[in-house]
Amino acid sequence: MTSTVPASLTRTAEGSALQAVLLDMDGTLVDTEGFWWDVEVEVFADLGHRLDEAWRDVVVGGPMTRSAGYLVEVTGADITLDELTVLLNDRFEKRIGQGVRLMPGAARLLAELAAHEVPTALVSASHRRIIDRVLDSVGRHHFALTVAGDEVNRTKPHPEPYLAAAAGFGADPRRCAVVEDTATGVAAAEAAGCRVVAVPSVAEIAPAPGRAVVPSLEHVDLAFLRGLVADE
């Protein structure tokens, strides 16, 4: 986890109950969720295996260890998890090195959060090396704190990444709003006690108590996020 703020930071704008906004990366802020599947298809093709499109919904949004492990199991590929992880990260890093595209509404939302001095974190299951490359395109100045999947003991769907982010701000998880695009990320955020807005990227996510579902970030602004926490 990297942070540019003291752990005691809990400043909120205009007296809102909202203490922090915690954002997922792949498929939520940047249009890279499809990149991961493309890279997995390419790497397994090099290993002599063809991935079934139906497996995509199984691995989307998951940590590298779970997704890669599942694909090794179902294909029977002769490769260790550590070896596969290196291949996938190398291929993905090369792909995003050409730049990444922000999801619709992401730039506006990040600018609004910054303008109102809302503590904002990036919380991803991707490894630190990948996050840092994406931040070169997105702008690391938007985030006072970032949490990578290889910096926690248990990554999504475990709540630890979101609990770590909230703790980094000295915030109550129940007063943090999370934006996620997959069921795996939503499960992690809700297990941490956060209020969640889901913006599904690949697989559908159903609304639930304490969870809003919208078609894109263009439907999410600071007032919307404050409203989620105010309902607590």
C-alpha positions in Angstrom: 0.0 0.0 0.0 1.3 3.5 -0.9 0.0 6.6 0.7 0.7 10.3 0.5 -1.5 11.3 3.5 -1.2 10.8 7.2 -3.3 7.9 8.5 -5.4 10.3 10.6 -6.8 12.1 7.6 -10.6 12.0 7.8 -11.4 15.4 6.2 -14.8 15.5 4.5 -16.3 18.2 2.4 -19.1 20.4 3.6 -19.9 18.2 6.7 -20.9 15.2 4.7 -21.1 11.8 6.4 -18.9 10.5 3.5 -15.3 10.1 4.7 -13.6 8.5 1.7 -14.2 7.2 -1.8 -12.5 3.9 -2.7 -12.3 3.1 -6.4 -11.5 -0.2 -8.2 -9.3 0.1 -11.2 -9.7 -2.5 -14.0 -13.1 -2.1 -15.7 -14.2 0.6 -13.2 -11.9 3.5 -13.9 -10.0 2.2 -16.9 -11.2 0.1 -19.9 -8.8 -2.8 -19.2 -11.0 -5.6 -18.0 -11.1 -7.0 -21.5 -7.3 -6.7 -21.8 -6.9 -9.3 -19.0 -9.0 -11.8 -20.9 -7.3 -11.1 -24.2 -3.9 -11.6 -22.5 -5.0 -14.8 -20.9 -6.3 -16.1 -24.2 -2.9 -15.2 -25.9 -0.8 -16.7 -23.2 -2.7 -20.0 -23.1 -2.7 -20.2 -26.8 1.1 -20.0 -26.6 0.9 -22.9 -24.2 -1.3 -24.9 -26.7 -4.7 -24.4 -25.1 -7.8 -22.6 -26.2 -9.8 -20.8 -23.5 -13.6 -21.2 -23.5 -15.4 -17.9 -23.5 -17.7 -19.2 -20.7 -14.7 -19.2 -18.4 -14.4 -15.4 -18.7 -17.3 -14.7 -16.2 -15.5 -17.0 -13.7 -12.2 -15.2 -13.8 -13.3 -11.6 -14.2 -12.4 -9.3 -11.4 -10.6 -12.0 -9.5 -7.1 -11.9 -8.0 -4.3 -13.3 -10.2 -3.8 -16.4 -8.1 -7.5 -17.4 -8.3 -8.0 -16.5 -12.0 -4.7 -18.0 -13.2 -5.1 -21.1 -10.9 -8.6 -21.7 -12.3 -7.4 -21.5 -15.9 -4.5 -23.9 -15.2 -6.9 -26.4 -13.6 -9.5 -26.4 -16.4 -7.0 -26.5 -19.2 -4.5 -28.8 -17.7 -1.7 -26.5 -18.9 1.8 -27.7 -17.9 2.9 -24.5 -16.0 3.2 -23.5 -12.4 1.1 -20.7 -11.0 4.3 -18.5 -10.4 5.4 -19.0 -14.0 2.0 -18.2 -15.4 1.7 -15.1 -13.2 4.9 -13.7 -14.6 3.8 -14.3 -18.2 0.4 -12.7 -17.6 1.8 -9.6 -15.9 4.5 -9.2 -18.5 2.0 -9.4 -21.4 -0.5 -7.1 -19.7 2.2 -4.5 -18.8 3.3 -4.4 -22.4 -0.3 -3.9 -23.5 -1.1 -1.0 -21.1 2.3 0.5 -21.9 0.7 2.0 -25.0 -1.8 3.8 -22.7 -5.2 3.1 -21.3 -8.6 4.6 -21.9 -10.6 6.0 -19.0 -14.1 4.7 -18.6 -16.9 7.2 -19.5 -17.4 9.6 -16.6 -14.2 8.7 -14.8 -12.3 11.9 -15.5 -15.2 14.0 -14.4 -15.7 12.0 -11.2 -12.0 12.1 -10.3 -11.9 15.9 -10.9 -14.9 16.4 -8.7 -13.6 14.4 -5.8 -10.3 16.4 -6.0 -12.1 19.7 -6.2 -14.0 18.9 -3.0 -10.9 17.4 -1.3 -12.6 14.0 -0.7 -10.0 11.4 0.3 -9.8 9.0 -2.6 -8.0 5.7 -2.9 -7.4 3.2 -5.7 -8.0 -0.4 -4.5 -7.2 -3.1 -7.0 -6.5 -6.8 -7.2 -3.9 -6.1 -9.8 -0.2 -6.2 -8.7 1.7 -3.1 -7.8 3.7 -3.1 -11.1 0.5 -3.0 -13.0 -1.1 -0.3 -10.9 1.9 1.9 -11.3 1.8 1.6 -15.0 -1.9 2.5 -15.2 -1.3 5.5 -12.9 1.1 6.9 -15.5 -1.9 7.2 -17.7 -4.7 8.0 -15.2 -2.6 10.4 -13.0 -1.4 9.3 -9.6 -2.2 12.7 -8.2 -5.9 11.7 -8.1 -5.2 9.2 -5.3 -3.9 9.9 -1.8 -3.6 6.2 -1.3 -3.4 3.0 -3.4 -3.7 -0.6 -2.4 -2.4 -3.4 -4.7 -3.4 -7.1 -4.7 0.1 -8.3 -3.9 0.4 -5.9 -0.9 -2.3 -7.6 1.2 -2.4 -11.0 2.7 -5.8 -11.7 1.2 -7.1 -9.9 -1.8 -10.6 -9.5 -3.2 -13.2 -11.0 -2.6 -11.8 -10.9 1.0 -12.5 -7.5 2.7 -8.8 -6.9 3.6 -8.0 -4.5 0.7 -10.9 -2.2 1.5 -10.4 -2.4 5.3 -6.7 -1.4 4.6 -7.7 1.5 2.5 -10.2 2.8 5.1 -7.7 2.4 7.9 -5.1 4.3 5.8 -7.5 7.3 5.9 -8.5 6.7 9.5 -12.0 6.3 8.2 -14.9 4.2 9.3 -15.6 1.6 6.5 -19.3 2.2 6.9 -18.7 5.8 5.9 -16.7 4.9 2.8 -18.3 4.7 -0.7 -16.8 2.1 -3.0 -17.2 1.9 -6.8 -16.7 -1.5 -8.3 -17.5 -3.3 -11.6 -17.4 -7.0 -10.7 -19.2 -9.3 -8.2 -15.8 -10.2 -6.7 -15.1 -6.6 -5.9 -18.6 -5.9 -4.6 -18.3 -8.8 -2.3 -15.0 -7.5 -0.9 -16.4 -4.0 -0.3 -19.6 -5.2 1.3 -17.8 -7.6 3.5 -15.7 -4.6 4.7 -18.9 -2.8 5.6 -18.7 -0.2 2.8 -21.6 1.2 0.8 -21.2 0.2 -2.8 -22.2 1.4 -6.3 -21.7 -1.2 -8.9 -21.0 -0.3 -12.5 -21.0 -3.8 -14.2 -18.4 -4.2 -16.9 -18.7 -7.9 -18.0 -21.2 -9.8 -15.9 -24.4 -8.5 -14.5 -24.7 -7.4 -10.8 -28.1 -7.3 -9.1 -29.1 -4.4 -6.8 -29.2 -5.2 -3.1 -29.7 -3.3 0.2 -26.8 -0.9 0.6 -25.8 -1.4 -3.1 -26.7 0.7 -6.1 -26.2 -0.5 -9.6 -25.8 2.0 -12.5 -24.9 1.5 -16.2 -21.8 3.8 -16.2 -19.8 6.3 -14.1 -21.6 9.0 -16.0 -24.4 8.3 -13.5 -22.1 8.7 -10.5 -21.1 12.0 -8.9 -20.2 13.3 -5.4 -23.9 13.9 -4.5 -24.7 10.4 -5.5 -21.9 8.9 -3.3 -22.9 11.1 -0.4 -26.4 9.8 -0.7 -25.2 6.2 -0.4 -23.5 6.9 2.9 -26.3 9.1 4.2 -28.6 6.1 4.0 -26.4 4.2 6.5 
